[in-house]
GROMACS .gro file of N, CA and C in nm:
model
  396
    1MET      N    1   1.128  -1.271   0.272
    1MET     CA    2   1.093  -1.168   0.180
    1MET      C    3   1.188  -1.177   0.060
    2ASP      N    4   1.136  -1.153  -0.055
    2ASP     CA    5   1.216  -1.158  -0.177
    2ASP      C    6   1.330  -1.053  -0.168
    3LEU      N    7   1.444  -1.092  -0.209
    3LEU     CA    8   1.561  -1.003  -0.202
    3LEU      C    9   1.541  -0.875  -0.282
    4ARG      N   10   1.469  -0.883  -0.392
    4ARG     CA   11   1.445  -0.759  -0.472
    4ARG      C   12   1.354  -0.662  -0.395
    5ALA      N   13   1.261  -0.716  -0.318
    5ALA     CA   14   1.178  -0.630  -0.235
    5ALA      C   15   1.259  -0.566  -0.125
    6VAL      N   16   1.347  -0.645  -0.063
    6VAL     CA   17   1.436  -0.591   0.039
    6VAL      C   18   1.520  -0.482  -0.016
    7ARG      N   19   1.577  -0.499  -0.133
    7ARG     CA   20   1.660  -0.393  -0.196
    7ARG      C   21   1.579  -0.269  -0.222
    8ALA      N   22   1.456  -0.285  -0.274
    8ALA     CA   23   1.374  -0.169  -0.301
    8ALA      C   24   1.342  -0.090  -0.174
    9LEU      N   25   1.310  -0.163  -0.070
    9LEU     CA   26   1.277  -0.095   0.059
    9LEU      C   27   1.398  -0.028   0.120
   10THR      N   28   1.507  -0.103   0.134
   10THR     CA   29   1.624  -0.045   0.198
   10THR      C   30   1.684   0.070   0.115
   11GLY      N   31   1.665   0.063  -0.017
   11GLY     CA   32   1.713   0.172  -0.100
   11GLY      C   33   1.640   0.301  -0.076
   12ARG      N   34   1.523   0.294  -0.011
   12ARG     CA   35   1.445   0.414   0.021
   12ARG      C   36   1.445   0.440   0.170
   13GLY      N   37   1.535   0.371   0.239
   13GLY     CA   38   1.550   0.398   0.385
   13GLY      C   39   1.444   0.331   0.471
   14ILE      N   40   1.375   0.229   0.414
   14ILE     CA   41   1.272   0.155   0.490
   14ILE      C   42   1.332   0.023   0.537
   15ASP      N   43   1.324  -0.001   0.665
   15ASP     CA   44   1.367  -0.127   0.724
   15ASP      C   45   1.263  -0.232   0.702
   16PRO      N   46   1.286  -0.337   0.623
   16PRO     CA   47   1.184  -0.438   0.601
   16PRO      C   48   1.165  -0.530   0.723
   17GLY      N   49   1.255  -0.526   0.822
   17GLY     CA   50   1.240  -0.611   0.936
   17GLY      C   51   1.264  -0.755   0.904
   18ASP      N   52   1.265  -0.835   1.004
   18ASP     CA   53   1.293  -0.982   0.986
   18ASP      C   54   1.172  -1.068   1.006
   19ASP      N   55   1.056  -1.008   1.043
   19ASP     CA   56   0.942  -1.091   1.077
   19ASP      C   57   0.824  -1.086   0.977
   20HIS      N   58   0.852  -1.051   0.854
   20HIS     CA   59   0.751  -1.045   0.751
   20HIS      C   60   0.719  -1.185   0.701
   21HIS      N   61   0.597  -1.230   0.720
   21HIS     CA   62   0.556  -1.362   0.671
   21HIS      C   63   0.428  -1.353   0.594
   22VAL      N   64   0.418  -1.422   0.491
   22VAL     CA   65   0.296  -1.429   0.409
   22VAL      C   66   0.214  -1.549   0.453
   23ARG      N   67   0.084  -1.531   0.463
   23ARG     CA   68  -0.007  -1.642   0.494
   23ARG      C   69  -0.137  -1.613   0.428
   24PRO      N   70  -0.212  -1.715   0.393
   24PRO     CA   71  -0.347  -1.692   0.335
   24PRO      C   72  -0.442  -1.630   0.435
   25LEU      N   73  -0.528  -1.544   0.387
   25LEU     CA   74  -0.633  -1.493   0.476
   25LEU      C   75  -0.732  -1.604   0.513
   26GLN      N   76  -0.784  -1.590   0.631
   26GLN     CA   77  -0.883  -1.688   0.675
   26GLN      C   78  -1.010  -1.614   0.716
   27THR      N   79  -1.123  -1.683   0.721
   27THR     CA   80  -1.247  -1.624   0.760
   27THR      C   81  -1.237  -1.550   0.891
   28SER      N   82  -1.161  -1.607   0.986
   28SER     CA   83  -1.146  -1.545   1.120
   28SER      C   84  -1.077  -1.406   1.109
   29ASP      N   85  -0.997  -1.384   1.009
   29ASP     CA   86  -0.931  -1.256   0.990
   29ASP      C   87  -1.027  -1.144   0.955
   30VAL      N   88  -1.129  -1.181   0.887
   30VAL     CA   89  -1.229  -1.081   0.836
   30VAL      C   90  -1.299  -1.008   0.951
   31GLY      N   91  -1.334  -1.075   1.056
   31GLY     CA   92  -1.405  -1.015   1.164
   31GLY      C   93  -1.316  -0.928   1.252
   32GLU      N   94  -1.185  -0.931   1.234
   32GLU     CA   95  -1.096  -0.859   1.319
   32GLU      C   96  -1.049  -0.725   1.262
   33ALA      N   97  -1.098  -0.688   1.147
   33ALA     CA   98  -1.050  -0.565   1.078
   33ALA      C   99  -1.160  -0.473   1.045
   34ASP      N  100  -1.134  -0.346   1.053
   34ASP     CA  101  -1.228  -0.244   1.012
   34ASP      C  102  -1.215  -0.209   0.865
   35LEU      N  103  -1.100  -0.240   0.806
   35LEU     CA  104  -1.073  -0.200   0.671
   35LEU      C  105  -0.974  -0.296   0.611
   36PHE      N  106  -0.999  -0.333   0.484
   36PHE     CA  107  -0.903  -0.415   0.408
   36PHE      C  108  -0.860  -0.339   0.287
   37VAL      N  109  -0.731  -0.337   0.260
   37VAL     CA  110  -0.678  -0.271   0.140
   37VAL      C  111  -0.614  -0.375   0.053
   38ALA      N  112  -0.673  -0.397  -0.063
   38ALA     CA  113  -0.629  -0.501  -0.158
   38ALA      C  114  -0.545  -0.438  -0.265
   39LEU      N  115  -0.450  -0.515  -0.319
   39LEU     CA  116  -0.371  -0.465  -0.429
   39LEU      C  117  -0.435  -0.491  -0.567
   40ASP      N  118  -0.522  -0.589  -0.573
   40ASP     CA  119  -0.586  -0.611  -0.701
   40ASP      C  120  -0.727  -0.668  -0.681
   41HIS      N  121  -0.803  -0.673  -0.789
   41HIS     CA  122  -0.942  -0.717  -0.780
   41HIS      C  123  -0.954  -0.858  -0.734
   42SER      N  124  -0.859  -0.945  -0.765
   42SER     CA  125  -0.872  -1.086  -0.718
   42SER      C  126  -0.856  -1.094  -0.565
   43HIS      N  127  -0.772  -1.010  -0.508
   43HIS     CA  128  -0.760  -1.007  -0.363
   43HIS      C  129  -0.889  -0.950  -0.300
   44ALA      N  130  -0.940  -0.845  -0.360
   44ALA     CA  131  -1.067  -0.788  -0.310
   44ALA      C  132  -1.184  -0.882  -0.316
   45ASP      N  133  -1.192  -0.956  -0.429
   45ASP     CA  134  -1.297  -1.057  -0.443
   45ASP      C  135  -1.283  -1.167  -0.337
   46ARG      N  136  -1.162  -1.209  -0.310
   46ARG     CA  137  -1.140  -1.312  -0.209
   46ARG      C  138  -1.180  -1.265  -0.069
   47LEU      N  139  -1.149  -1.139  -0.040
   47LEU     CA  140  -1.194  -1.081   0.089
   47LEU      C  141  -1.347  -1.085   0.103
   48ARG      N  142  -1.412  -1.048  -0.003
   48ARG     CA  143  -1.559  -1.050  -0.002
   48ARG      C  144  -1.612  -1.192   0.012
   49GLU      N  145  -1.548  -1.286  -0.052
   49GLU     CA  146  -1.584  -1.428  -0.040
   49GLU      C  147  -1.575  -1.475   0.104
   50LEU      N  148  -1.474  -1.422   0.176
   50LEU     CA  149  -1.453  -1.459   0.314
   50LEU      C  150  -1.546  -1.386   0.413
   51GLY      N  151  -1.626  -1.296   0.358
   51GLY     CA  152  -1.727  -1.226   0.439
   51GLY      C  153  -1.699  -1.081   0.470
   52ALA      N  154  -1.598  -1.023   0.413
   52ALA     CA  155  -1.569  -0.881   0.439
   52ALA      C  156  -1.679  -0.798   0.373
   53PRO      N  157  -1.739  -0.703   0.446
   53PRO     CA  158  -1.839  -0.618   0.385
   53PRO      C  159  -1.777  -0.537   0.271
   54ASN      N  160  -1.856  -0.519   0.168
   54ASN     CA  161  -1.807  -0.444   0.051
   54ASN      C  162  -1.748  -0.311   0.083
   55ASP      N  163  -1.809  -0.236   0.175
   55ASP     CA  164  -1.759  -0.106   0.211
   55ASP      C  165  -1.634  -0.106   0.299
   56HIS      N  166  -1.590  -0.225   0.335
   56HIS     CA  167  -1.467  -0.241   0.415
   56HIS      C  168  -1.350  -0.285   0.326
   57VAL      N  169  -1.374  -0.301   0.194
   57VAL     CA  170  -1.269  -0.346   0.105
   57VAL      C  171  -1.240  -0.233   0.004
   58LEU      N  172  -1.115  -0.189   0.006
   58LEU     CA  173  -1.071  -0.085  -0.088
   58LEU      C  174  -0.957  -0.137  -0.173
   59LEU      N  175  -0.944  -0.084  -0.293
   59LEU     CA  176  -0.832  -0.112  -0.382
   59LEU      C  177  -0.727  -0.002  -0.367
   60LEU      N  178  -0.609  -0.034  -0.330
   60LEU     CA  179  -0.507   0.063  -0.306
   60LEU      C  180  -0.480   0.148  -0.431
   61GLY      N  181  -0.481   0.090  -0.546
   61GLY     CA  182  -0.449   0.166  -0.671
   61GLY      C  183  -0.548   0.277  -0.697
   62GLY      N  184  -0.664   0.274  -0.639
   62GLY     CA  185  -0.764   0.378  -0.658
   62GLY      C  186  -0.728   0.509  -0.585
   63PHE      N  187  -0.621   0.502  -0.502
   63PHE     CA  188  -0.584   0.619  -0.422
   63PHE      C  189  -0.460   0.686  -0.475
   64ASP      N  190  -0.413   0.648  -0.594
   64ASP     CA  191  -0.295   0.712  -0.650
   64ASP      C  192  -0.333   0.849  -0.700
   65PRO      N  193  -0.291   0.958  -0.634
   65PRO     CA  194  -0.334   1.093  -0.672
   65PRO      C  195  -0.270   1.146  -0.799
   66GLU      N  196  -0.168   1.078  -0.852
   66GLU     CA  197  -0.096   1.127  -0.966
   66GLU      C  198  -0.107   1.041  -1.092
   67SER      N  199  -0.193   0.943  -1.087
   67SER     CA  200  -0.191   0.845  -1.198
   67SER      C  201  -0.330   0.814  -1.251
   68ASP      N  202  -0.330   0.785  -1.382
   68ASP     CA  203  -0.450   0.732  -1.445
   68ASP      C  204  -0.429   0.583  -1.469
   69ALA      N  205  -0.328   0.526  -1.399
   69ALA     CA  206  -0.296   0.382  -1.416
   69ALA      C  207  -0.415   0.297  -1.370
   70PRO      N  208  -0.419   0.174  -1.415
   70PRO     CA  209  -0.523   0.085  -1.369
   70PRO      C  210  -0.524   0.074  -1.217
   71VAL      N  211  -0.643   0.047  -1.164
   71VAL     CA  212  -0.663   0.039  -1.020
   71VAL      C  213  -0.576  -0.067  -0.956
   72ASP      N  214  -0.565  -0.183  -1.026
   72ASP     CA  215  -0.485  -0.293  -0.972
   72ASP      C  216  -0.334  -0.254  -0.964
   73VAL      N  217  -0.270  -0.286  -0.854
   73VAL     CA  218  -0.127  -0.269  -0.838
   73VAL      C  219  -0.061  -0.402  -0.875
   74ALA      N  220   0.022  -0.396  -0.973
   74ALA     CA  221   0.080  -0.522  -1.026
   74ALA      C  222   0.176  -0.584  -0.922
   75ASP      N  223   0.169  -0.717  -0.912
   75ASP     CA  224   0.259  -0.790  -0.827
   75ASP      C  225   0.389  -0.813  -0.905
   76PRO      N  226   0.504  -0.766  -0.854
   76PRO     CA  227   0.628  -0.778  -0.927
   76PRO      C  228   0.691  -0.914  -0.919
   77PHE      N  229   0.631  -1.009  -0.852
   77PHE     CA  230   0.687  -1.141  -0.832
   77PHE      C  231   0.739  -1.197  -0.963
   78GLU      N  232   0.861  -1.251  -0.964
   78GLU     CA  233   0.928  -1.310  -1.078
   78GLU      C  234   0.961  -1.204  -1.188
   79SER      N  235   0.967  -1.077  -1.147
   79SER     CA  236   1.008  -0.973  -1.238
   79SER      C  237   1.146  -0.922  -1.198
   80ASP      N  238   1.196  -0.827  -1.271
   80ASP     CA  239   1.330  -0.771  -1.239
   80ASP      C  240   1.321  -0.668  -1.129
   81GLN      N  241   1.438  -0.619  -1.087
   81GLN     CA  242   1.449  -0.521  -0.980
   81GLN      C  243   1.369  -0.392  -1.010
   82GLY      N  244   1.366  -0.355  -1.136
   82GLY     CA  245   1.295  -0.235  -1.176
   82GLY      C  246   1.147  -0.246  -1.153
   83ALA      N  247   1.090  -0.365  -1.169
   83ALA     CA  248   0.948  -0.385  -1.143
   83ALA      C  249   0.918  -0.366  -0.992
   84TYR      N  250   1.008  -0.417  -0.909
   84TYR     CA  251   0.991  -0.398  -0.764
   84TYR      C  252   0.998  -0.251  -0.726
   85GLU      N  253   1.090  -0.181  -0.786
   85GLU     CA  254   1.104  -0.037  -0.758
   85GLU      C  255   0.980   0.039  -0.803
   86HIS      N  256   0.930   0.005  -0.923
   86HIS     CA  257   0.811   0.069  -0.975
   86HIS      C  258   0.686   0.039  -0.885
   87THR      N  259   0.673  -0.084  -0.845
   87THR     CA  260   0.560  -0.118  -0.758
   87THR      C  261   0.570  -0.045  -0.624
   88LEU      N  262   0.687  -0.041  -0.565
   88LEU     CA  263   0.699   0.030  -0.437
   88LEU      C  264   0.665   0.177  -0.455
   89THR      N  265   0.711   0.240  -0.560
   89THR     CA  266   0.678   0.381  -0.586
   89THR      C  267   0.527   0.399  -0.596
   90ARG      N  268   0.467   0.312  -0.672
   90ARG     CA  269   0.316   0.323  -0.686
   90ARG      C  270   0.247   0.303  -0.552
   91ILE      N  271   0.290   0.206  -0.475
   91ILE     CA  272   0.227   0.184  -0.344
   91ILE      C  273   0.243   0.309  -0.256
   92MET      N  274   0.359   0.366  -0.261
   92MET     CA  275   0.385   0.483  -0.174
   92MET      C  276   0.298   0.601  -0.214
   93TRP      N  277   0.283   0.625  -0.347
   93TRP     CA  278   0.195   0.730  -0.390
   93TRP      C  279   0.047   0.703  -0.347
   94CYS      N  280   0.010   0.580  -0.363
   94CYS     CA  281  -0.127   0.542  -0.326
   94CYS      C  282  -0.153   0.559  -0.176
   95MET      N  283  -0.051   0.534  -0.099
   95MET     CA  284  -0.066   0.546   0.048
   95MET      C  285  -0.093   0.692   0.089
   96LEU      N  286  -0.046   0.788   0.011
   96LEU     CA  287  -0.079   0.928   0.041
   96LEU      C  288  -0.229   0.949   0.035
   97GLY      N  289  -0.289   0.901  -0.075
   97GLY     CA  290  -0.434   0.912  -0.092
   97GLY      C  291  -0.512   0.828   0.008
   98LEU      N  292  -0.466   0.708   0.036
   98LEU     CA  293  -0.532   0.624   0.136
   98LEU      C  294  -0.533   0.688   0.273
   99MET      N  295  -0.417   0.744   0.312
   99MET     CA  296  -0.414   0.808   0.444
   99MET      C  297  -0.509   0.924   0.454
  100ALA      N  298  -0.524   0.999   0.344
  100ALA     CA  299  -0.624   1.108   0.344
  100ALA      C  300  -0.765   1.054   0.357
  101GLU      N  301  -0.794   0.943   0.289
  101GLU     CA  302  -0.927   0.883   0.298
  101GLU      C  303  -0.955   0.834   0.442
  102ILE      N  304  -0.856   0.772   0.503
  102ILE     CA  305  -0.878   0.722   0.641
  102ILE      C  306  -0.895   0.843   0.738
  103ARG      N  307  -0.817   0.946   0.723
  103ARG     CA  308  -0.839   1.063   0.806
  103ARG      C  309  -0.978   1.122   0.785
  104ASP      N  310  -1.026   1.125   0.663
  104ASP     CA  311  -1.163   1.174   0.639
  104ASP      C  312  -1.268   1.084   0.704
  105ARG      N  313  -1.252   0.952   0.695
  105ARG     CA  314  -1.345   0.862   0.755
  105ARG      C  315  -1.345   0.872   0.908
  106LEU      N  316  -1.230   0.900   0.965
  106LEU     CA  317  -1.219   0.912   1.107
  106LEU      C  318  -1.240   1.060   1.157
  107ARG      N  319  -1.248   1.147   1.058
  107ARG     CA  320  -1.260   1.293   1.087
  107ARG      C  321  -1.142   1.338   1.172
  108VAL      N  322  -1.020   1.298   1.130
  108VAL     CA  323  -0.900   1.338   1.198
  108VAL      C  324  -0.821   1.434   1.115
  109GLU      N  325  -0.774   1.540   1.173
  109GLU     CA  326  -0.690   1.639   1.097
  109GLU      C  327  -0.545   1.587   1.101
  110PRO      N  328  -0.475   1.596   0.990
  110PRO     CA  329  -0.333   1.559   0.990
  110PRO      C  330  -0.253   1.651   1.079
  111THR      N  331  -0.154   1.595   1.150
  111THR     CA  332  -0.071   1.676   1.238
  111THR      C  333   0.053   1.727   1.164
  112GLY      N  334   0.087   1.665   1.052
  112GLY     CA  335   0.208   1.704   0.980
  112GLY      C  336   0.329   1.623   1.022
  113ASP      N  337   0.315   1.541   1.125
  113ASP     CA  338   0.426   1.459   1.174
  113ASP      C  339   0.419   1.315   1.128
  114GLU      N  340   0.313   1.277   1.056
  114GLU     CA  341   0.298   1.141   1.011
  114GLU      C  342   0.400   1.114   0.901
  115PRO      N  343   0.446   0.988   0.890
  115PRO     CA  344   0.530   0.953   0.777
  115PRO      C  345   0.456   0.985   0.649
  116MET      N  346   0.522   1.038   0.552
  116MET     CA  347   0.471   1.071   0.420
  116MET      C  348   0.367   1.184   0.424
  117SER      N  349   0.363   1.262   0.534
  117SER     CA  350   0.262   1.366   0.546
  117SER      C  351   0.306   1.502   0.486
  118GLY      N  352   0.435   1.515   0.460
  118GLY     CA  353   0.490   1.640   0.416
  118GLY      C  354   0.547   1.722   0.528
  119GLY      N  355   0.531   1.678   0.652
  119GLY     CA  356   0.586   1.749   0.767
  119GLY      C  357   0.733   1.720   0.785
  120ALA      N  358   0.790   1.766   0.895
  120ALA     CA  359   0.931   1.746   0.922
  120ALA      C  360   0.959   1.598   0.929
  121GLY      N  361   1.062   1.555   0.859
  121GLY     CA  362   1.097   1.414   0.866
  121GLY      C  363   1.007   1.325   0.783
  122ALA      N  364   0.918   1.384   0.706
  122ALA     CA  365   0.822   1.304   0.629
  122ALA      C  366   0.892   1.239   0.510
  123PHE      N  367   0.828   1.137   0.465
  123PHE     CA  368   0.880   1.058   0.352
  123PHE      C  369   0.805   1.099   0.229
  124ASP      N  370   0.871   1.146   0.128
  124ASP     CA  371   0.811   1.191   0.002
  124ASP      C  372   0.854   1.098  -0.111
  125PRO      N  373   0.763   1.016  -0.162
  125PRO     CA  374   0.803   0.924  -0.268
  125PRO      C  375   0.860   0.988  -0.389
  126ALA      N  376   0.822   1.112  -0.415
  126ALA     CA  377   0.875   1.179  -0.532
  126ALA      C  378   1.023   1.206  -0.521
  127HIS      N  379   1.072   1.228  -0.397
  127HIS     CA  380   1.215   1.249  -0.380
  127HIS      C  381   1.293   1.120  -0.367
  128GLN      N  382   1.228   1.012  -0.363
  128GLN     CA  383   1.293   0.881  -0.347
  128GLN      C  384   1.310   0.809  -0.476
  129SER      N  385   1.244   0.852  -0.578
  129SER     CA  386   1.248   0.779  -0.707
  129SER      C  387   1.238   0.880  -0.821
  130SER      N  388   1.302   0.846  -0.928
  130SER     CA  389   1.295   0.931  -1.046
  130SER      C  390   1.183   0.887  -1.143
  131GLU      N  391   1.094   0.799  -1.096
  131GLU     CA  392   0.992   0.743  -1.178
  131GLU      C  393   0.877   0.840  -1.206
  132ARG      N  394   0.863   0.943  -1.130
  132ARG     CA  395   0.748   1.038  -1.149
  132ARG      C  396   0.792   1.165  -1.206
   0.00000   0.00000   0.00000
C-alpha cells in the first residue's frame, strides 16, 4: 500500500493491515458479489463489461450526503499527502450514505453500534478532518 495512504488511514485511527493487495477484477469475481461499489465511471464500466448487472454497480461518490462534487472519487495516486487525506475524507462521507442505502435494500434498522453510525464508539469523518 502506498505510504501516503497508510499515513492517511493511521492518522484517523484506521489500521490498514498488512494484507492489502491490488489485483485486476476477473469475470469469476462478478458472479460472487451482490453489489459492486466503484470509485469512478471507468471502474463501473469495466464491471459491466465483465458481466455485472447494472443494478449491482453503484458509484460511491453518489452517496456523499454533504457534497455536490462530481460522482467520481478521484484516485490520489501520484499526488501529495493532502490529496490522499481529501480522498479518504470523501470516501468516509460517502460510506455514510452507502451504508444507509444498503440498510434500506436489506430493510435493516441501524443499531447505532456500527462504525460511523453515530452510536457509541462510532467514527465520524467530520471530527477526523478539518476539510468539511
